[in-house]
Coordinates of C-alpha atoms in Angstrom, one line a residue:
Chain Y
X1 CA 98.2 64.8 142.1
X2 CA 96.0 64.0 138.9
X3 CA 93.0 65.0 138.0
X4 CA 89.8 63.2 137.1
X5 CA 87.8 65.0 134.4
X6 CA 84.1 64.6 135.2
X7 CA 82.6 66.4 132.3
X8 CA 84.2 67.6 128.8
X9 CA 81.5 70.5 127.2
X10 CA 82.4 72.1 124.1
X11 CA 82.6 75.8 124.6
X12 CA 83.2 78.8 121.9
X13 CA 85.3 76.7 120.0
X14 CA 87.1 74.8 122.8
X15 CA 86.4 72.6 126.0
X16 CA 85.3 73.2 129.5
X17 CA 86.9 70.9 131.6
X18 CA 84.9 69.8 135.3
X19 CA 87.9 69.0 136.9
X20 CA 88.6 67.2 140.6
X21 CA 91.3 66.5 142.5
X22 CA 92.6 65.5 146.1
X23 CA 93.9 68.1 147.5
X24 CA 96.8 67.9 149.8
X25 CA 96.8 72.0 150.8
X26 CA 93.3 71.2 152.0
X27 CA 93.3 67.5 152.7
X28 CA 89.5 67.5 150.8
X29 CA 88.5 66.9 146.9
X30 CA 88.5 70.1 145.6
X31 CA 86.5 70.8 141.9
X32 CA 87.4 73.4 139.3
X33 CA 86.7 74.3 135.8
X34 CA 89.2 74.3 133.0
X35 CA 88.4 76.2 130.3
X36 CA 90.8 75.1 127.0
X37 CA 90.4 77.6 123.9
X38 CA 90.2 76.4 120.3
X39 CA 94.2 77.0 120.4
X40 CA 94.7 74.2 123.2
X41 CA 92.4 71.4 121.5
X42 CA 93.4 72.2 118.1
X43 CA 96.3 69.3 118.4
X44 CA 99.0 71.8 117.4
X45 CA 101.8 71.9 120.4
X46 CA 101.6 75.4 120.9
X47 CA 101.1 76.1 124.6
X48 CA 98.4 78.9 125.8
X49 CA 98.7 80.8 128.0
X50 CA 96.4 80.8 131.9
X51 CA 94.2 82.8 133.7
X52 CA 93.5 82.5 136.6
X53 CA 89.9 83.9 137.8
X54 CA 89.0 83.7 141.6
X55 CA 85.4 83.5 142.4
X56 CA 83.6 85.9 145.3
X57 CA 82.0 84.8 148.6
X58 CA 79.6 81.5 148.4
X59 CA 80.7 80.6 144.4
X60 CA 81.9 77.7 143.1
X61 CA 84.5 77.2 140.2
X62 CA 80.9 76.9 138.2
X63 CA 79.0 80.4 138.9
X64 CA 81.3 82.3 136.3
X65 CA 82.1 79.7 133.6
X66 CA 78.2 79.7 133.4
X67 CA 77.7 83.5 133.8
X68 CA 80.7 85.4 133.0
X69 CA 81.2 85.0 129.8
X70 CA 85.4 84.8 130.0
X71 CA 85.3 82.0 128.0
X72 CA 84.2 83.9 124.9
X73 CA 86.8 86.4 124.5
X74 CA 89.7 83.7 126.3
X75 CA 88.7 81.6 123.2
X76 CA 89.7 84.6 120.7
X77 CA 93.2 85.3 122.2
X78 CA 93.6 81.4 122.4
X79 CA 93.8 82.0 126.8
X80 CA 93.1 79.0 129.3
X81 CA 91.1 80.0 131.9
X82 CA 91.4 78.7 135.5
X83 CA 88.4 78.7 137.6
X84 CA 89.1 77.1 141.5
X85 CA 87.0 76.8 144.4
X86 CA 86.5 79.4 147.3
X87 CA 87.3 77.2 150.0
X88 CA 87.7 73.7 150.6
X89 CA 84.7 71.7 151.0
X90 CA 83.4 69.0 153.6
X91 CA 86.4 69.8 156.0
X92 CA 83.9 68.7 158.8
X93 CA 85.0 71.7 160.5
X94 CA 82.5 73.1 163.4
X95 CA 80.7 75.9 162.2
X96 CA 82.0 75.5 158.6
X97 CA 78.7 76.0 157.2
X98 CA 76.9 78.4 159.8
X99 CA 77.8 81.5 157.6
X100 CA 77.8 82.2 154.2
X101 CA 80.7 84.9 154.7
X102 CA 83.1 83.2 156.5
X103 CA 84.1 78.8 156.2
X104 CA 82.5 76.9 153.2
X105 CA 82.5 79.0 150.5
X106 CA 84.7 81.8 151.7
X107 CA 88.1 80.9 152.1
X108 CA 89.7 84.3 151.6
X109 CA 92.8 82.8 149.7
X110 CA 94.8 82.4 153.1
X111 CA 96.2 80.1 154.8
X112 CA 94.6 79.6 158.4
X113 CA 96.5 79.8 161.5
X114 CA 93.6 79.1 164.2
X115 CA 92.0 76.5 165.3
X116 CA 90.9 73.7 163.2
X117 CA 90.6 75.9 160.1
X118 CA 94.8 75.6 159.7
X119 CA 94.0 71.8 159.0
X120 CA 91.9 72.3 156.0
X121 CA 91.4 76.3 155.1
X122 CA 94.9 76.7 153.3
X123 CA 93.6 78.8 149.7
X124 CA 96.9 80.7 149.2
X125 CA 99.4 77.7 149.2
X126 CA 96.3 76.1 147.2
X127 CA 96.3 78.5 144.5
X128 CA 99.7 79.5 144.4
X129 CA 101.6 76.2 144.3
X130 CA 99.4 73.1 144.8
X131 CA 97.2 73.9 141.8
X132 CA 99.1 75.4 139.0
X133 CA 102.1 72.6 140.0
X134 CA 98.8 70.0 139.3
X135 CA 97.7 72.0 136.1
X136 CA 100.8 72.4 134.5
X137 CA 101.9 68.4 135.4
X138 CA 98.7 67.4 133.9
X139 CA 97.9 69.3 130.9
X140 CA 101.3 70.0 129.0
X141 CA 99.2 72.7 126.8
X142 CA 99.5 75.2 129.7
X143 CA 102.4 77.8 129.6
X144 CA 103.4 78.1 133.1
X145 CA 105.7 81.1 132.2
X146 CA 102.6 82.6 131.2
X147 CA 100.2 83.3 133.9
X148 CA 97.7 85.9 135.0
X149 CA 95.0 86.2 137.9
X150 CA 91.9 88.2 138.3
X151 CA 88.7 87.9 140.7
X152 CA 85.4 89.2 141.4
X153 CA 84.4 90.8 145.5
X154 CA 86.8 88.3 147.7
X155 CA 88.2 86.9 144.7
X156 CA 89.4 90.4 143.8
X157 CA 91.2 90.2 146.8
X158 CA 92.6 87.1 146.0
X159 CA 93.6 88.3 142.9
X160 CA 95.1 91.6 143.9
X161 CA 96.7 90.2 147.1
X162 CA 98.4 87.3 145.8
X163 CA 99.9 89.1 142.6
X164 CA 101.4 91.8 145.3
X165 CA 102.5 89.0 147.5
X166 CA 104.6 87.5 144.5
X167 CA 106.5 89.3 142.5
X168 CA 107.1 87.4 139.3
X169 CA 104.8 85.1 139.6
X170 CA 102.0 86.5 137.6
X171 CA 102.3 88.6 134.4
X172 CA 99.4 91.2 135.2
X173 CA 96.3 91.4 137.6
X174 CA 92.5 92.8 137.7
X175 CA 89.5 92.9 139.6
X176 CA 86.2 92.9 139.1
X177 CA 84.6 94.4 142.2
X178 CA 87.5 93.9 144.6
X179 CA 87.7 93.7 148.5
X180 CA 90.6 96.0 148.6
X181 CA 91.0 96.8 152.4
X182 CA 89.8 93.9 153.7
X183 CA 91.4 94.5 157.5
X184 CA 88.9 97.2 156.9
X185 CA 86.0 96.3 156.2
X186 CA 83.3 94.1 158.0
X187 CA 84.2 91.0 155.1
X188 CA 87.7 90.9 155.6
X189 CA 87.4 91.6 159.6
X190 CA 85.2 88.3 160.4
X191 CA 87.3 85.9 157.9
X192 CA 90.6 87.3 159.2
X193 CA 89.4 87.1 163.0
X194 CA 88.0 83.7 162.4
X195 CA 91.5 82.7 160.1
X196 CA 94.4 84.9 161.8
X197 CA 92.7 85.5 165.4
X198 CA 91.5 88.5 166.3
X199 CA 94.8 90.3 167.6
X200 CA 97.5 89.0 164.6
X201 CA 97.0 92.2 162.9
X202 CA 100.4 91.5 161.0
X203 CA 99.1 88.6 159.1
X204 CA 96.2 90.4 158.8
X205 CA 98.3 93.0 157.2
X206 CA 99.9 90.4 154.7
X207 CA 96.7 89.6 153.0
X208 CA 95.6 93.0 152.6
X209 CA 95.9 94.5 149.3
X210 CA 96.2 98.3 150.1
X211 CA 98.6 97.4 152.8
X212 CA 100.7 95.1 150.1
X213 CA 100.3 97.8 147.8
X214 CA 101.5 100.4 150.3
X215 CA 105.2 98.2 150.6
X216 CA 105.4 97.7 146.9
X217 CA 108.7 98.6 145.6
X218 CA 108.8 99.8 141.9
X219 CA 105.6 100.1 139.1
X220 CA 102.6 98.6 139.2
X221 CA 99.1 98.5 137.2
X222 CA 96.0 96.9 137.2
X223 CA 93.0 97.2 136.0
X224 CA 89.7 97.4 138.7
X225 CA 86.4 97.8 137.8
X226 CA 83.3 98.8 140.5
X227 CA 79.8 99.5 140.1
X228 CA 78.9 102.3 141.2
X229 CA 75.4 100.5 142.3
X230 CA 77.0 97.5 144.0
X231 CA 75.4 97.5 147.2
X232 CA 78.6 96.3 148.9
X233 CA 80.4 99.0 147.6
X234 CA 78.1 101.5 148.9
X235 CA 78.3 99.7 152.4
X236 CA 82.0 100.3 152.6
X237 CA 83.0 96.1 152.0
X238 CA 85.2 97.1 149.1
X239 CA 87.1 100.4 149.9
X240 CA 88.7 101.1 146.3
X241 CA 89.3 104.6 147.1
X242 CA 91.3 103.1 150.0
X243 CA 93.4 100.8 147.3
X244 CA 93.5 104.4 145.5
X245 CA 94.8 106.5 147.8
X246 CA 97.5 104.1 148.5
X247 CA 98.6 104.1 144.8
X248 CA 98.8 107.8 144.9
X249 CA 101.0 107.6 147.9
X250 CA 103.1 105.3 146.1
X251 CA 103.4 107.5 143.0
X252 CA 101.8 104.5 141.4
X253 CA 98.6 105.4 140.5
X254 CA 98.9 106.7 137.3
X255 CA 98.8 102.2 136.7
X256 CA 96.1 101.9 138.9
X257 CA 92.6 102.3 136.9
X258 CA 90.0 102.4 139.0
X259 CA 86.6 102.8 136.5
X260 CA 83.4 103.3 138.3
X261 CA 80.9 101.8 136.3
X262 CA 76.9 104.2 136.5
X263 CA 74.4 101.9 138.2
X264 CA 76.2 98.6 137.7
X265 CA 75.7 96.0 140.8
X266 CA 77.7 93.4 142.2
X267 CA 76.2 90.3 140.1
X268 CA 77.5 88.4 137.2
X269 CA 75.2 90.9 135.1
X270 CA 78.2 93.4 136.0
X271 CA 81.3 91.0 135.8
X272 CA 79.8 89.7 132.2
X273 CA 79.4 93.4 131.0
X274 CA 83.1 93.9 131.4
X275 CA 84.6 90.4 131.1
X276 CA 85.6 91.7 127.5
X277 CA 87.6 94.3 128.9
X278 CA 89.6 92.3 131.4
X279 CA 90.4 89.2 129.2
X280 CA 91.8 92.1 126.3
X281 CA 93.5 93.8 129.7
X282 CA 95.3 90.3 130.4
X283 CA 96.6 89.2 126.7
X284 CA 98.4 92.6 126.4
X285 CA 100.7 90.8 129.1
X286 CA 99.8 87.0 128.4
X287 CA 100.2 87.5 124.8
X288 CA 103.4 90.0 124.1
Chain F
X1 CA 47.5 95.2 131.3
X2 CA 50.7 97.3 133.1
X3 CA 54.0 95.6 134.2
X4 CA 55.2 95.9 137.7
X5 CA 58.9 96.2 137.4
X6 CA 60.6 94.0 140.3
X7 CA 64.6 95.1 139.3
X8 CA 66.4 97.4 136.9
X9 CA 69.9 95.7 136.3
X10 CA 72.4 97.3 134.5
X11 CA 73.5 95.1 131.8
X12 CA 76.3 95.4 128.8
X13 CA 75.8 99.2 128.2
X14 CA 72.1 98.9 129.0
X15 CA 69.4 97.7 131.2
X16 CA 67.3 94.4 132.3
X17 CA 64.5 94.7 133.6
X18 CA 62.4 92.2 135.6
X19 CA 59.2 92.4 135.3
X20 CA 55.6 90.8 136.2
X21 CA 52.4 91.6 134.9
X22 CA 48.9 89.7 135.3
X23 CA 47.9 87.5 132.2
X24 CA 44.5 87.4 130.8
X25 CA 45.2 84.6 128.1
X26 CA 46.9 82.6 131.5
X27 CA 44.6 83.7 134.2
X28 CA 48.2 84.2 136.3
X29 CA 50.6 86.5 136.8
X30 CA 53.1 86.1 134.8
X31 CA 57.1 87.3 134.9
X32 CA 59.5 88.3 132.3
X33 CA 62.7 89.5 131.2
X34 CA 63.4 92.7 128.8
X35 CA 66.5 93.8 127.7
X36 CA 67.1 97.4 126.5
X37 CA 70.0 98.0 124.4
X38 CA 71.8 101.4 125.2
X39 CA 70.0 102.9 122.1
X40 CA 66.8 102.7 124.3
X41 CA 67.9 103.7 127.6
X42 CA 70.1 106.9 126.2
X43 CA 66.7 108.5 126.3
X44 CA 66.5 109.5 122.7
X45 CA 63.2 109.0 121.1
X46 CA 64.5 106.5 118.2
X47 CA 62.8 102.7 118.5
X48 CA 64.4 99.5 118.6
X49 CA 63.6 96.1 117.2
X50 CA 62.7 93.3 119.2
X51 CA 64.3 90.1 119.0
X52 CA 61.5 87.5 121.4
X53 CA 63.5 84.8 122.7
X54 CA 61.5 81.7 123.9
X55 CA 63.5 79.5 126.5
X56 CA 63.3 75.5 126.8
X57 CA 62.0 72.9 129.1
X58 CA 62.2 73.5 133.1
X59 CA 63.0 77.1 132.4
X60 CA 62.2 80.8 133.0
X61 CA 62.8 84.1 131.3
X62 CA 65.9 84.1 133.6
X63 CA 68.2 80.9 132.6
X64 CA 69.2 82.6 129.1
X65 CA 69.2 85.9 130.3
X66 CA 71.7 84.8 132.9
X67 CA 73.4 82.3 130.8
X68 CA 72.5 83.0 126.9
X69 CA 74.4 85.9 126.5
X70 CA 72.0 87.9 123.9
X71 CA 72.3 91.3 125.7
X72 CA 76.1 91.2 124.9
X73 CA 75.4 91.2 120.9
X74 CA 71.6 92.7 121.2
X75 CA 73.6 95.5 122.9
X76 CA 75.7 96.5 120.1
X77 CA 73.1 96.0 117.4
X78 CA 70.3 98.3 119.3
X79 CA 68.2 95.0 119.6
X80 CA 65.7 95.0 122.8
X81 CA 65.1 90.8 123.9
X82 CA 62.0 89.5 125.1
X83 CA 62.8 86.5 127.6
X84 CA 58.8 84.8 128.4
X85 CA 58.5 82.5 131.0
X86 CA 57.6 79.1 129.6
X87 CA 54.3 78.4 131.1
X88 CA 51.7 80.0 133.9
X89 CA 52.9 78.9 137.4
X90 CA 50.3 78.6 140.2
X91 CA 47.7 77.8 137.9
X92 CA 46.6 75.3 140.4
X93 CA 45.6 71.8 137.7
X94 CA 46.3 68.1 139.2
X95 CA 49.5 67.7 137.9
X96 CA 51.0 70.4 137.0
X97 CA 54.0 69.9 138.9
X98 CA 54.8 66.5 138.4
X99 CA 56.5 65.7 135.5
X100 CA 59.5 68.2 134.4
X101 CA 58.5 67.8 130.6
X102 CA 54.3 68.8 130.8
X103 CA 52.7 71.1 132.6
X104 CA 54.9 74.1 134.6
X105 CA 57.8 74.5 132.6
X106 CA 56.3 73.2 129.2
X107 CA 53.5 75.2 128.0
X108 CA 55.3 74.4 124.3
X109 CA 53.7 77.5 123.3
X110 CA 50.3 76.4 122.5
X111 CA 46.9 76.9 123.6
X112 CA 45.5 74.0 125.4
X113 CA 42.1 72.4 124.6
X114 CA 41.8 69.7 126.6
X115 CA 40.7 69.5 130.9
X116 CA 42.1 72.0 132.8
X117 CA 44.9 72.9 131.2
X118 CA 42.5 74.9 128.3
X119 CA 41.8 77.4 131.1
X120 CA 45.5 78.3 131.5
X121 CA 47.5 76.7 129.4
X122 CA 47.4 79.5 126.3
X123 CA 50.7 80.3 126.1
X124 CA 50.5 80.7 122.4
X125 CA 47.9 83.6 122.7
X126 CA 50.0 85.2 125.4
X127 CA 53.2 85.0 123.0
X128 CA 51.8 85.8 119.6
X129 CA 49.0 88.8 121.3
X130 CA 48.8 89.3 124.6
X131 CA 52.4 90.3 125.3
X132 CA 53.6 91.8 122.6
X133 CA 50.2 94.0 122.7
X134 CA 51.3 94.8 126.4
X135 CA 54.8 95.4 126.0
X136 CA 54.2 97.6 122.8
X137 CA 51.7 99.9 125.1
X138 CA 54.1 100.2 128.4
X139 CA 57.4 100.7 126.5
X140 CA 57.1 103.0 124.1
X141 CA 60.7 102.7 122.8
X142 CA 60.1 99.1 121.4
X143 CA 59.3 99.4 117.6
X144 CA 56.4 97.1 117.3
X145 CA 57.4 96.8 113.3
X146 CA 60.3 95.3 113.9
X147 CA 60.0 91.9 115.8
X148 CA 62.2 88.3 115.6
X149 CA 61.8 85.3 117.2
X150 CA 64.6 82.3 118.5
X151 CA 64.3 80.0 120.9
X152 CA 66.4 76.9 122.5
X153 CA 64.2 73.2 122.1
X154 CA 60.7 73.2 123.1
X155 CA 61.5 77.4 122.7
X156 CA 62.6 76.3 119.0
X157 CA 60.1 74.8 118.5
X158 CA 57.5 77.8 119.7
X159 CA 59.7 80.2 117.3
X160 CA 59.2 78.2 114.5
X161 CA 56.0 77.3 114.7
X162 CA 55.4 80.8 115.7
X163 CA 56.8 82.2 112.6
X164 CA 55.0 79.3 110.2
X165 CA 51.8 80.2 111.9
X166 CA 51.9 84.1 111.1
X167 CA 53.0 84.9 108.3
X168 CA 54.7 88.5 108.5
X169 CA 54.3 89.2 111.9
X170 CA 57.8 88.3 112.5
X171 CA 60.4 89.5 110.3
X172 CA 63.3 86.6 110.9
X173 CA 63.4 83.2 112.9
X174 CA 66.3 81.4 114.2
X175 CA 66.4 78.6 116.6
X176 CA 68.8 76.6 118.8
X177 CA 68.3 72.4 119.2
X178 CA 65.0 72.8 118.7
X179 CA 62.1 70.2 118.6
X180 CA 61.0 70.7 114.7
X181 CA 58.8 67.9 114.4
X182 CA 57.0 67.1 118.0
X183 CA 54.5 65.1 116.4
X184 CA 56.9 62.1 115.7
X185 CA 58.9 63.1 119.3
X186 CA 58.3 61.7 122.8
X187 CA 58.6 65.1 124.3
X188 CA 55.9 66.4 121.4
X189 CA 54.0 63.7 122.0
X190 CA 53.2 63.3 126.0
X191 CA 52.5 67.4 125.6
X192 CA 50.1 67.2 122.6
X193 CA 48.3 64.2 124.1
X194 CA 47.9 66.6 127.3
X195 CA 47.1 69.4 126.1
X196 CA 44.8 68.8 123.0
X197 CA 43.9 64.8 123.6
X198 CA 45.5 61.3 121.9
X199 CA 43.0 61.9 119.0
X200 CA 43.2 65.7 118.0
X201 CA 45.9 64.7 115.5
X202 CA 44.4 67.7 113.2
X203 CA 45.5 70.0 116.1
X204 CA 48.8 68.0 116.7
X205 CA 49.9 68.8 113.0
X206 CA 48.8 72.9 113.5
X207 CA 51.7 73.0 115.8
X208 CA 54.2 70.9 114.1
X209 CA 57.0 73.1 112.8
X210 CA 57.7 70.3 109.6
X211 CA 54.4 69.5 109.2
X212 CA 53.4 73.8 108.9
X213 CA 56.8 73.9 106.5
X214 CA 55.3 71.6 104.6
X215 CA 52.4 73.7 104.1
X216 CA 54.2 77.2 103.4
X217 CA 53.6 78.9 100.1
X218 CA 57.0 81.5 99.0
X219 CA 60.0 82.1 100.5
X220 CA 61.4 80.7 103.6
X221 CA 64.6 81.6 105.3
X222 CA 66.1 80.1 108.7
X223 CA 69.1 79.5 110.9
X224 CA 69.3 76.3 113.2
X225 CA 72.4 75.3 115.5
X226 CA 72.3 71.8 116.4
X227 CA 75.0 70.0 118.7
X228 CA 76.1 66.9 118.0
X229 CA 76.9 66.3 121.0
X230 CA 73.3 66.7 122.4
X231 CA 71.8 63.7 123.9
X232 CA 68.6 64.9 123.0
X233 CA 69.2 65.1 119.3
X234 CA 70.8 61.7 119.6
X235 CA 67.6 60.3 121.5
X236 CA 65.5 61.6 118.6
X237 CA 63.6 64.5 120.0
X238 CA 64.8 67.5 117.9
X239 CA 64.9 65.7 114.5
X240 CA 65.9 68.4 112.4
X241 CA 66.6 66.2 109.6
X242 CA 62.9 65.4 109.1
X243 CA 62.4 69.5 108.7
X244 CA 65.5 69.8 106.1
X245 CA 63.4 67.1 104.7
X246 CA 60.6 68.8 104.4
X247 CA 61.9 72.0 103.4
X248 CA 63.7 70.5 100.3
X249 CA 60.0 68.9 99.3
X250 CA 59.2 73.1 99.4
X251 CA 61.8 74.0 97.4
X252 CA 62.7 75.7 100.1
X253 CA 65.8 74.1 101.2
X254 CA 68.3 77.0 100.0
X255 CA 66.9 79.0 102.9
X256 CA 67.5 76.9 105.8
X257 CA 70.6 76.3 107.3
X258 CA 70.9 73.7 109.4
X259 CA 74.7 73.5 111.1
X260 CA 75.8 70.4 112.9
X261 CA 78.0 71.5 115.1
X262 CA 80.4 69.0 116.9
X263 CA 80.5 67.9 120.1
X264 CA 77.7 70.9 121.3
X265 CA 75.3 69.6 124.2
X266 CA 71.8 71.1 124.6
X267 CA 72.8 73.4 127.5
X268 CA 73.4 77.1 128.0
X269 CA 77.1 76.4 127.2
X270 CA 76.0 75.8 123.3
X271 CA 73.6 78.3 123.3
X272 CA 76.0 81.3 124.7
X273 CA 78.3 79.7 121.8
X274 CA 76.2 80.5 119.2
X275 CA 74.1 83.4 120.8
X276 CA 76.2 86.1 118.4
X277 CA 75.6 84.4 115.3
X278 CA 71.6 84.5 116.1
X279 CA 71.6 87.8 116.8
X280 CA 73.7 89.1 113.8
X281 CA 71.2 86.3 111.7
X282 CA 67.9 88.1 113.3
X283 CA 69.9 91.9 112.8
X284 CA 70.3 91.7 109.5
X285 CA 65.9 91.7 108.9
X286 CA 65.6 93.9 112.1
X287 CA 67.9 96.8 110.7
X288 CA 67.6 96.8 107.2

């Protein structure tokens, strides 16, 4: 399905792309930002490489291409960065907009197996086939042998679950604040009752990243950054030591750096204050 | 007058603060942002320079602080940023609210004469005295020697006309799309009929950034960043060629760099673009 560009803004050298599109994963429009670095707009053929970043609970595609600052170091390694949705949008679903943790706004990269939320609330097969099949159709620059993910709080998870899910598929993942556990934690317990049903603890299991990370076969590394005065952290919604202590039970955990970061919250003052790090972490594997 | 502070945020290395204090030049209270760079928070007794950023039209202290991405490059010069709000809020005159280009919002850094608004409206006194003054007494780490201005459009304009108005007082001045010649502007002029009357043309000319340029004696030395792309340089409100103008009838026009740069809008997207090349501008007077 092609996309209609909406706005074309000229970013640290390159374009930001508002992008829409029907969606046929989530039978809505859905919106994203494109971000194209200097490499992709320069006219040369050269193809960049992606990243993809998944936003946290209530964001748009828009929150961090205005406030996280990717854009800026993506534009020195010559990296596109993709910026999707949380969750489809107008689905017209009862109760889609009662909660700001759970429907519109928080569609926990899954695919829905209850109720009417399987119509519409299908994230994964969004992000992991629908979208980059779209992206790579419509904008030749894109390498689609070269693509990484990351994501901040439920985007984390989105991140870290759907690199672990498909081996291959991605070249390297990080997280910014991750939900690591979410069968878990209170987050990840609501969205999965309200998406998998309450007693499916196996899917639930699927789309959890310490249990993924607990069945991994063979090495693994990321990159996962927490503040240490992230309120959600403190209230036990993101678990890293959980995503930790599976590593080390996995031998694995000698790729698995977990930095707390003094003081830092859960905002986009935190995830700007280490985008630098995370882009550089991503063309290591984007880039060689 | 002391500053409540309403949030510490942890911030590229160092730490923003929010904070609110009650104005005597404004007869409100009035909020801020300050950055401190790691060099003032690692609790050694060295001072950093300020760079004083002045934001435009419709905003606070918070949209470049959010947005601008000066902490990022402040941070790894030692620079401490001043982010003002634009005007008082809650002052209370008919029509304050009404229009999004006079009154709350647009102060345009002047102090009013005219009506109400000359009860309030001194944003210029609370800028150039009031909170520097207060700042300087409560933070002790801030060298009041070493102070810059910048700003984004009616903020450009307040930096420049700032720094033409007070002579050594600011050691550099930058600015981003801003309005350099309000007098011959619509924005300029609905604000300057407002706030000082049709007829105080006199007054109109003190706060004209080309018409004070015209009037400087020795050196003069500036950075602008102007998009082409900006809608508001294309409908004729920045007009920066009528300051390049002027400053080549000073003699002056060796010092001021003007850059074009294609395809930029006037939004926070140009400004974060271009927010490193300010800062390294205003460090190079601020550390020597």
């Amino acid at each position: 399905m092609g996309f209609e560009t909406k706005a074309t803004i000229a970013n640290f050298g390159g374009k930001l792309l508002k992008l829409e599109h029907d969606s046929t994963s989530t039978k809505t429009k859905m919106a994203l930002n494109l971000y194209l670095p200097p490499a992709a707009t320069s006219g040369s053929n050269t193809k960049v490489p992606v990243l993809i970043y998944l936003s946290g609970l209530t964001c748009t595609g828009d929150n961090c291409a205005e406030k996280g600052f990717f854009q800026c170091y993506a534009s020195k390694h010559g990296i596109a960065v993709v910026y999707p949705d949380t969750s489809p949008r107008g689905a017209n679903i009862q109760g889609e907009d009662e909660s700001w943790d759970f429907g519109s706004g928080a569609g926990f990269y899954v695919d829905a197996t209850e109720g009417d939320w399987k119509n519409n609330y299908n994230m994964y097969t969004y992000i992991t086939e629908e979208l980059p099949k779209a992206l790579f159709e419509s904008f030749e620059v894109l390498d689609a042998g070269r693509v990484s993910i990351t994501g901040h709080s439920m985007g984390g998870h989105g991140a870290l679950t759907l690199f672990l899910k498909n081996p291959g598929k991605y070249r390297s993942v990080s997280a910014l604040a991750p939900i690591t556990n979410p069968i878990n934690c209170p987050w990840g317990q609501k969205a999965f009752t309200g998406y998998f049903g309450a007693s499916n603890k196996g899917k639930w299991a699927e789309h959890d990243a310490t249990e993924l990370l607990k069945k991994w076969e063979g090495p693994f590394e990321t990159l996962i950054d927490v503040g240490t005065g992230d309120n959600f952290y403190k209230n036990g919604q993101l678990l890293p030591e959980n995503f930790e202590a599976a590593a080390k039970e996995k031998g694995v955990e000698k790729g698995v750096s977990v930095r707390y970061q003094k003081d830092y919250d859960h905002s986009y003052f935190f995830i700007s204050s280490f985008a630098e790090d995370h882009v550089n972490y991503h063309a290591k594997f984007l880039l060689k």
